[in-house]
Amino acid sequence: MKKLAVLIIVLFTLGVFPVQQSYVYAAEGGIGHYAPGAFADFGDMAPPAGTFGLMNWYNYYNGSAGANKQLPLGGLLAGNLSATSNVEMVGAGYTTPYGIFGGKFSLAAFVPYVWVDVTGTITGTGPRGRTITISRTDTADGIGDMAFVPFWLNWTSGDFKWGVQLDIYAPTGEYNTRQLANVGLNYWTFEPMVTFSYISKKIGLELSGTAGFDVNTINSATDYQSGEVFHIDATIAEHLPLFGHGIIGLGANAFYWKQFTADSGSGAKLGPFETEMSGIGPVLSYISPTFCGHTIVAEVKWLPQIDSSKTLNGDYIWFKVSLAF
């Protein structure tokens, strides 16, 4: 039990910085900055004061929608959609020795590289008012919308860690109208969040959760205002020593995503278009023994969407590797 307690203390103090970009196929452009399942466990808590973190995270999404479900993409309306995105993210963060109210301030930034492939059917009006249907595939790749955490205040007390933060996604990725696939969204997102994590030093049980609101600015290229979003993630897992070779964790991660204000603007041709979805899946984590003062944290996560409304339905896969020093 003493060995487990020591290992859990190491695990609990090794947070990584959680701002990351993926794609939610909802709202304008079929895309949102929030990544389901991204902010969900101990690894998304801040590390101790004076600690740096380097991150290399990969996210894969594949989803589809039937011919009777249209989504607004790049100023177009498309149905019978199939989309795949691959996002490779590198990031860095630091927890300062300074703070207020007993907490410590942290800062972080992420740069994503995005590959997107979208196939869909576009319906329009041709000569003499005839309806024309075209099947089309668009691809795009490049640096996506960068993410920053300019404010993050976090606390630790015994087996508990919690924090408040503001994530900002900047429209740094390329965006073209009349395209089904884009690597950027062409609008800002401001995301206040609260985080919580508990890991028992005695039995290795983890209970973690995060909740956030996404507030979007208007896409000036399409005059489309995406509505505000509430999202929550939760993880339950068990962490055990791996025969003296680090710590292994196995559990489940669930998410819920709800758009609570309507889309608007002249580009919102489908009206309010308020999206809702949820998902749950397994998560496997590993924390290496400390070597030369460094520790590696790795995580694999599969999150199938189990319910979705006004969005694609598919699977999210995460693979994250972080180095704390």
mmCIF file of N, CA, C and O in Angstrom, residues 230-299:
data_model
loop_
_atom_site.group_PDB
_atom_site.id
_atom_site.type_symbol
_atom_site.label_atom_id
_atom_site.label_comp_id
_atom_site.label_asym_id
_atom_site.label_seq_id
_atom_site.Cartn_x
_atom_site.Cartn_y
_atom_site.Cartn_z
ATOM 1 N N PHE A 230 -22.440 24.319 -24.102
ATOM 2 C CA PHE A 230 -22.043 23.780 -22.798
ATOM 3 C C PHE A 230 -21.551 22.353 -23.006
ATOM 4 O O PHE A 230 -22.163 21.571 -23.734
ATOM 5 N N HIS A 231 -20.429 22.015 -22.366
ATOM 6 C CA HIS A 231 -19.935 20.632 -22.466
ATOM 7 C C HIS A 231 -19.374 20.176 -21.129
ATOM 8 O O HIS A 231 -18.841 20.962 -20.346
ATOM 9 N N ILE A 232 -19.521 18.889 -20.891
ATOM 10 C CA ILE A 232 -19.027 18.295 -19.649
ATOM 11 C C ILE A 232 -18.405 16.943 -19.962
ATOM 12 O O ILE A 232 -18.887 16.207 -20.828
ATOM 13 N N ASP A 233 -17.304 16.635 -19.277
ATOM 14 C CA ASP A 233 -16.614 15.355 -19.421
ATOM 15 C C ASP A 233 -16.389 14.753 -18.045
ATOM 16 O O ASP A 233 -16.179 15.478 -17.068
ATOM 17 N N ALA A 234 -16.402 13.440 -17.949
ATOM 18 C CA ALA A 234 -16.164 12.760 -16.678
ATOM 19 C C ALA A 234 -15.402 11.464 -16.922
ATOM 20 O O ALA A 234 -15.607 10.794 -17.936
ATOM 21 N N THR A 235 -14.514 11.142 -15.989
ATOM 22 C CA THR A 235 -13.717 9.912 -16.082
ATOM 23 C C THR A 235 -13.724 9.186 -14.747
ATOM 24 O O THR A 235 -13.589 9.808 -13.685
ATOM 25 N N ILE A 236 -13.872 7.875 -14.795
ATOM 26 C CA ILE A 236 -13.653 7.018 -13.648
ATOM 27 C C ILE A 236 -12.629 5.965 -14.060
ATOM 28 O O ILE A 236 -12.762 5.357 -15.128
ATOM 29 N N ALA A 237 -11.590 5.799 -13.256
ATOM 30 C CA ALA A 237 -10.505 4.883 -13.637
ATOM 31 C C ALA A 237 -9.837 4.331 -12.390
ATOM 32 O O ALA A 237 -9.940 4.902 -11.293
ATOM 33 N N GLU A 238 -9.130 3.233 -12.587
ATOM 34 C CA GLU A 238 -8.335 2.637 -11.523
ATOM 35 C C GLU A 238 -6.873 2.630 -11.965
ATOM 36 O O GLU A 238 -6.553 2.223 -13.089
ATOM 37 N N HIS A 239 -5.969 3.101 -11.082
ATOM 38 C CA HIS A 239 -4.540 3.187 -11.384
ATOM 39 C C HIS A 239 -3.767 2.274 -10.437
ATOM 40 O O HIS A 239 -3.932 2.352 -9.212
ATOM 41 N N LEU A 240 -2.918 1.421 -11.017
ATOM 42 C CA LEU A 240 -2.177 0.439 -10.233
ATOM 43 C C LEU A 240 -0.722 0.400 -10.672
ATOM 44 O O LEU A 240 -0.407 0.636 -11.847
ATOM 45 N N PRO A 241 0.209 0.081 -9.734
ATOM 46 C CA PRO A 241 1.620 -0.046 -10.103
ATOM 47 C C PRO A 241 1.830 -1.228 -11.044
ATOM 48 O O PRO A 241 1.199 -2.275 -10.899
ATOM 49 N N LEU A 242 2.716 -1.041 -12.032
ATOM 50 C CA LEU A 242 2.955 -2.052 -13.056
ATOM 51 C C LEU A 242 4.271 -2.764 -12.769
ATOM 52 O O LEU A 242 5.267 -2.596 -13.474
ATOM 53 N N PHE A 243 4.293 -3.542 -11.696
ATOM 54 C CA PHE A 243 5.451 -4.370 -11.340
ATOM 55 C C PHE A 243 6.740 -3.551 -11.320
ATOM 56 O O PHE A 243 7.786 -3.983 -11.822
ATOM 57 N N GLY A 244 6.677 -2.370 -10.753
ATOM 58 C CA GLY A 244 7.866 -1.537 -10.637
ATOM 59 C C GLY A 244 8.246 -0.784 -11.898
ATOM 60 O O GLY A 244 9.300 -0.164 -11.960
ATOM 61 N N HIS A 245 7.386 -0.829 -12.918
ATOM 62 C CA HIS A 245 7.692 -0.184 -14.195
ATOM 63 C C HIS A 245 6.713 0.944 -14.520
ATOM 64 O O HIS A 245 6.349 1.149 -15.671
ATOM 65 N N GLY A 246 6.290 1.655 -13.504
ATOM 66 C CA GLY A 246 5.393 2.777 -13.700
ATOM 67 C C GLY A 246 3.993 2.481 -13.210
ATOM 68 O O GLY A 246 3.773 1.585 -12.382
ATOM 69 N N ILE A 247 3.015 3.219 -13.726
ATOM 70 C CA ILE A 247 1.622 3.091 -13.316
ATOM 71 C C ILE A 247 0.750 2.911 -14.551
ATOM 72 O O ILE A 247 0.919 3.619 -15.545
ATOM 73 N N ILE A 248 -0.174 1.987 -14.478
ATOM 74 C CA ILE A 248 -1.119 1.793 -15.573
ATOM 75 C C ILE A 248 -2.526 2.100 -15.069
ATOM 76 O O ILE A 248 -2.863 1.789 -13.919
ATOM 77 N N GLY A 249 -3.317 2.738 -15.912
ATOM 78 C CA GLY A 249 -4.680 3.083 -15.535
ATOM 79 C C GLY A 249 -5.664 2.605 -16.581
ATOM 80 O O GLY A 249 -5.386 2.656 -17.784
ATOM 81 N N LEU A 250 -6.817 2.140 -16.134
ATOM 82 C CA LEU A 250 -7.863 1.688 -17.044
ATOM 83 C C LEU A 250 -9.208 2.177 -16.525
ATOM 84 O O LEU A 250 -9.514 2.042 -15.340
ATOM 85 N N GLY A 251 -9.995 2.765 -17.428
ATOM 86 C CA GLY A 251 -11.282 3.287 -16.990
ATOM 87 C C GLY A 251 -12.180 3.640 -18.158
ATOM 88 O O GLY A 251 -12.007 3.152 -19.271
ATOM 89 N N ALA A 252 -13.136 4.519 -17.886
ATOM 90 C CA ALA A 252 -14.097 4.951 -18.889
ATOM 91 C C ALA A 252 -14.227 6.465 -18.861
ATOM 92 O O ALA A 252 -14.166 7.084 -17.798
ATOM 93 N N ASN A 253 -14.389 7.052 -20.041
ATOM 94 C CA ASN A 253 -14.576 8.498 -20.196
ATOM 95 C C ASN A 253 -15.908 8.738 -20.908
ATOM 96 O O ASN A 253 -16.213 8.088 -21.902
ATOM 97 N N ALA A 254 -16.714 9.653 -20.381
ATOM 98 C CA ALA A 254 -17.993 10.002 -21.003
ATOM 99 C C ALA A 254 -18.045 11.508 -21.230
ATOM 100 O O ALA A 254 -17.433 12.282 -20.495
ATOM 101 N N PHE A 255 -18.781 11.925 -22.283
ATOM 102 C CA PHE A 255 -18.941 13.348 -22.543
ATOM 103 C C PHE A 255 -20.372 13.672 -22.949
ATOM 104 O O PHE A 255 -21.106 12.815 -23.454
ATOM 105 N N TYR A 256 -20.742 14.923 -22.707
ATOM 106 C CA TYR A 256 -22.050 15.438 -23.126
ATOM 107 C C TYR A 256 -21.840 16.838 -23.679
ATOM 108 O O TYR A 256 -21.139 17.654 -23.075
ATOM 109 N N TRP A 257 -22.438 17.129 -24.825
ATOM 110 C CA TRP A 257 -22.253 18.385 -25.564
ATOM 111 C C TRP A 257 -23.614 18.932 -25.950
ATOM 112 O O TRP A 257 -24.414 18.233 -26.561
ATOM 113 N N LYS A 258 -23.905 20.181 -25.554
ATOM 114 C CA LYS A 258 -25.226 20.748 -25.813
ATOM 115 C C LYS A 258 -25.094 22.215 -26.228
ATOM 116 O O LYS A 258 -24.535 23.033 -25.502
ATOM 117 N N GLN A 259 -25.602 22.533 -27.413
ATOM 118 C CA GLN A 259 -25.666 23.919 -27.862
ATOM 119 C C GLN A 259 -26.925 24.545 -27.273
ATOM 120 O O GLN A 259 -28.031 24.044 -27.475
ATOM 121 N N PHE A 260 -26.764 25.642 -26.515
ATOM 122 C CA PHE A 260 -27.911 26.187 -25.796
ATOM 123 C C PHE A 260 -28.368 27.553 -26.303
ATOM 124 O O PHE A 260 -29.323 28.124 -25.764
ATOM 125 N N THR A 261 -27.712 28.104 -27.337
ATOM 126 C CA THR A 261 -28.254 29.265 -28.034
ATOM 127 C C THR A 261 -28.242 28.970 -29.530
ATOM 128 O O THR A 261 -27.424 28.186 -30.014
ATOM 129 N N ALA A 262 -29.149 29.607 -30.252
ATOM 130 C CA ALA A 262 -29.335 29.296 -31.666
ATOM 131 C C ALA A 262 -28.251 29.914 -32.535
ATOM 132 O O ALA A 262 -27.686 30.967 -32.206
ATOM 133 N N ASP A 263 -27.955 29.261 -33.664
ATOM 134 C CA ASP A 263 -27.129 29.877 -34.697
ATOM 135 C C ASP A 263 -27.933 31.021 -35.326
ATOM 136 O O ASP A 263 -29.163 30.981 -35.385
ATOM 137 N N SER A 264 -27.213 32.043 -35.824
ATOM 138 C CA SER A 264 -27.902 33.195 -36.400
ATOM 139 C C SER A 264 -27.041 33.820 -37.487
ATOM 140 O O SER A 264 -25.916 33.373 -37.751
ATOM 141 N N GLY A 265 -27.557 34.879 -38.120
ATOM 142 C CA GLY A 265 -26.872 35.536 -39.216
ATOM 143 C C GLY A 265 -27.456 35.115 -40.554
ATOM 144 O O GLY A 265 -28.147 34.088 -40.655
ATOM 145 N N SER A 266 -27.142 35.875 -41.596
ATOM 146 C CA SER A 266 -27.687 35.559 -42.920
ATOM 147 C C SER A 266 -27.175 34.229 -43.454
ATOM 148 O O SER A 266 -27.799 33.609 -44.323
ATOM 149 N N GLY A 267 -26.019 33.758 -42.948
ATOM 150 C CA GLY A 267 -25.475 32.478 -43.405
ATOM 151 C C GLY A 267 -26.102 31.264 -42.750
ATOM 152 O O GLY A 267 -25.868 30.139 -43.181
ATOM 153 N N ALA A 268 -26.917 31.476 -41.691
ATOM 154 C CA ALA A 268 -27.546 30.354 -40.978
ATOM 155 C C ALA A 268 -28.803 29.923 -41.724
ATOM 156 O O ALA A 268 -29.937 30.136 -41.276
ATOM 157 N N LYS A 269 -28.629 29.279 -42.874
ATOM 158 C CA LYS A 269 -29.743 28.924 -43.754
ATOM 159 C C LYS A 269 -30.612 27.793 -43.205
ATOM 160 O O LYS A 269 -31.727 27.589 -43.674
ATOM 161 N N LEU A 270 -30.094 27.070 -42.220
ATOM 162 C CA LEU A 270 -30.868 25.984 -41.620
ATOM 163 C C LEU A 270 -31.554 26.420 -40.332
ATOM 164 O O LEU A 270 -32.071 25.580 -39.587
ATOM 165 N N GLY A 271 -31.535 27.721 -40.036
ATOM 166 C CA GLY A 271 -32.208 28.224 -38.848
ATOM 167 C C GLY A 271 -31.383 28.019 -37.582
ATOM 168 O O GLY A 271 -30.151 28.039 -37.625
ATOM 169 N N PRO A 272 -32.031 27.810 -36.424
ATOM 170 C CA PRO A 272 -31.328 27.728 -35.134
ATOM 171 C C PRO A 272 -30.236 26.660 -35.089
ATOM 172 O O PRO A 272 -29.158 26.873 -34.556
ATOM 173 N N PHE A 273 -30.522 25.482 -35.629
ATOM 174 C CA PHE A 273 -29.552 24.398 -35.782
ATOM 175 C C PHE A 273 -28.789 24.103 -34.481
ATOM 176 O O PHE A 273 -27.556 24.128 -34.430
ATOM 177 N N GLU A 274 -29.521 23.864 -33.406
ATOM 178 C CA GLU A 274 -28.908 23.599 -32.104
ATOM 179 C C GLU A 274 -28.555 22.113 -31.977
ATOM 180 O O GLU A 274 -29.402 21.245 -32.086
ATOM 181 N N THR A 275 -27.287 21.857 -31.715
ATOM 182 C CA THR A 275 -26.749 20.498 -31.718
ATOM 183 C C THR A 275 -26.658 19.926 -30.313
ATOM 184 O O THR A 275 -26.416 20.640 -29.347
ATOM 185 N N GLU A 276 -26.825 18.608 -30.225
ATOM 186 C CA GLU A 276 -26.668 17.891 -28.959
ATOM 187 C C GLU A 276 -26.071 16.523 -29.238
ATOM 188 O O GLU A 276 -26.440 15.873 -30.210
ATOM 189 N N MET A 277 -25.131 16.089 -28.399
ATOM 190 C CA MET A 277 -24.548 14.768 -28.588
ATOM 191 C C MET A 277 -23.895 14.282 -27.302
ATOM 192 O O MET A 277 -23.634 15.064 -26.374
ATOM 193 N N SER A 278 -23.652 12.975 -27.245
ATOM 194 C CA SER A 278 -23.001 12.366 -26.089
ATOM 195 C C SER A 278 -22.231 11.138 -26.538
ATOM 196 O O SER A 278 -22.449 10.606 -27.628
ATOM 197 N N GLY A 279 -21.316 10.687 -25.677
ATOM 198 C CA GLY A 279 -20.516 9.513 -26.004
ATOM 199 C C GLY A 279 -19.829 8.950 -24.778
ATOM 200 O O GLY A 279 -19.708 9.620 -23.745
ATOM 201 N N ILE A 280 -19.372 7.722 -24.885
ATOM 202 C CA ILE A 280 -18.651 7.070 -23.787
ATOM 203 C C ILE A 280 -17.755 5.994 -24.373
ATOM 204 O O ILE A 280 -18.086 5.367 -25.385
ATOM 205 N N GLY A 281 -16.585 5.794 -23.751
ATOM 206 C CA GLY A 281 -15.660 4.782 -24.238
ATOM 207 C C GLY A 281 -14.530 4.544 -23.264
ATOM 208 O O GLY A 281 -14.389 5.234 -22.243
ATOM 209 N N PRO A 282 -13.663 3.572 -23.564
ATOM 210 C CA PRO A 282 -12.565 3.209 -22.665
ATOM 211 C C PRO A 282 -11.367 4.142 -22.789
ATOM 212 O O PRO A 282 -11.133 4.747 -23.838
ATOM 213 N N VAL A 283 -10.609 4.246 -21.701
ATOM 214 C CA VAL A 283 -9.377 5.022 -21.694
ATOM 215 C C VAL A 283 -8.293 4.207 -20.985
ATOM 216 O O VAL A 283 -8.531 3.596 -19.944
ATOM 217 N N LEU A 284 -7.116 4.169 -21.581
ATOM 218 C CA LEU A 284 -5.959 3.453 -21.031
ATOM 219 C C LEU A 284 -4.814 4.440 -20.886
ATOM 220 O O LEU A 284 -4.470 5.147 -21.843
ATOM 221 N N SER A 285 -4.224 4.521 -19.698
ATOM 222 C CA SER A 285 -3.131 5.473 -19.464
ATOM 223 C C SER A 285 -1.906 4.765 -18.884
ATOM 224 O O SER A 285 -2.001 3.672 -18.318
ATOM 225 N N TYR A 286 -0.764 5.429 -19.065
ATOM 226 C CA TYR A 286 0.494 4.898 -18.527
ATOM 227 C C TYR A 286 1.378 6.050 -18.094
ATOM 228 O O TYR A 286 1.497 7.055 -18.803
ATOM 229 N N ILE A 287 2.002 5.900 -16.927
ATOM 230 C CA ILE A 287 2.957 6.884 -16.418
ATOM 231 C C ILE A 287 4.274 6.161 -16.152
ATOM 232 O O ILE A 287 4.322 5.177 -15.405
ATOM 233 N N SER A 288 5.325 6.630 -16.773
ATOM 234 C CA SER A 288 6.632 5.979 -16.652
ATOM 235 C C SER A 288 7.281 6.292 -15.309
ATOM 236 O O SER A 288 6.939 7.287 -14.662
ATOM 237 N N PRO A 289 8.226 5.450 -14.885
ATOM 238 C CA PRO A 289 9.039 5.812 -13.726
ATOM 239 C C PRO A 289 9.847 7.076 -14.045
ATOM 240 O O PRO A 289 10.110 7.379 -15.215
ATOM 241 N N THR A 290 10.211 7.820 -13.045
ATOM 242 C CA THR A 290 11.026 9.016 -13.242
ATOM 243 C C THR A 290 12.443 8.633 -13.687
ATOM 244 O O THR A 290 13.068 7.752 -13.096
ATOM 245 N N PHE A 291 12.915 9.260 -14.771
ATOM 246 C CA PHE A 291 14.281 9.032 -15.223
ATOM 247 C C PHE A 291 14.914 10.381 -15.548
ATOM 248 O O PHE A 291 14.344 11.193 -16.270
ATOM 249 N N CYS A 292 16.078 10.616 -14.975
ATOM 250 C CA CYS A 292 16.795 11.887 -15.158
ATOM 251 C C CYS A 292 15.907 13.084 -14.828
ATOM 252 O O CYS A 292 15.983 14.140 -15.470
ATOM 253 N N GLY A 293 15.044 12.892 -13.852
ATOM 254 C CA GLY A 293 14.171 13.975 -13.433
ATOM 255 C C GLY A 293 12.961 14.194 -14.313
ATOM 256 O O GLY A 293 12.211 15.152 -14.112
ATOM 257 N N HIS A 294 12.723 13.324 -15.309
ATOM 258 C CA HIS A 294 11.600 13.482 -16.238
ATOM 259 C C HIS A 294 10.638 12.305 -16.124
ATOM 260 O O HIS A 294 11.029 11.192 -15.771
ATOM 261 N N THR A 295 9.386 12.550 -16.480
ATOM 262 C CA THR A 295 8.359 11.515 -16.479
ATOM 263 C C THR A 295 7.512 11.635 -17.737
ATOM 264 O O THR A 295 7.142 12.739 -18.146
ATOM 265 N N ILE A 296 7.214 10.497 -18.358
ATOM 266 C CA ILE A 296 6.369 10.469 -19.553
ATOM 267 C C ILE A 296 4.969 9.989 -19.177
ATOM 268 O O ILE A 296 4.815 9.008 -18.449
ATOM 269 N N VAL A 297 3.974 10.701 -19.664
ATOM 270 C CA VAL A 297 2.578 10.317 -19.478
ATOM 271 C C VAL A 297 1.987 10.024 -20.852
ATOM 272 O O VAL A 297 2.075 10.849 -21.763
ATOM 273 N N ALA A 298 1.388 8.841 -21.026
ATOM 274 C CA ALA A 298 0.779 8.455 -22.299
ATOM 275 C C ALA A 298 -0.661 8.023 -22.063
ATOM 276 O O ALA A 298 -0.992 7.455 -21.012
ATOM 277 N N GLU A 299 -1.506 8.281 -23.069
ATOM 278 C CA GLU A 299 -2.920 7.939 -22.930
ATOM 279 C C GLU A 299 -3.518 7.593 -24.289
ATOM 280 O O GLU A 299 -3.248 8.264 -25.284
#
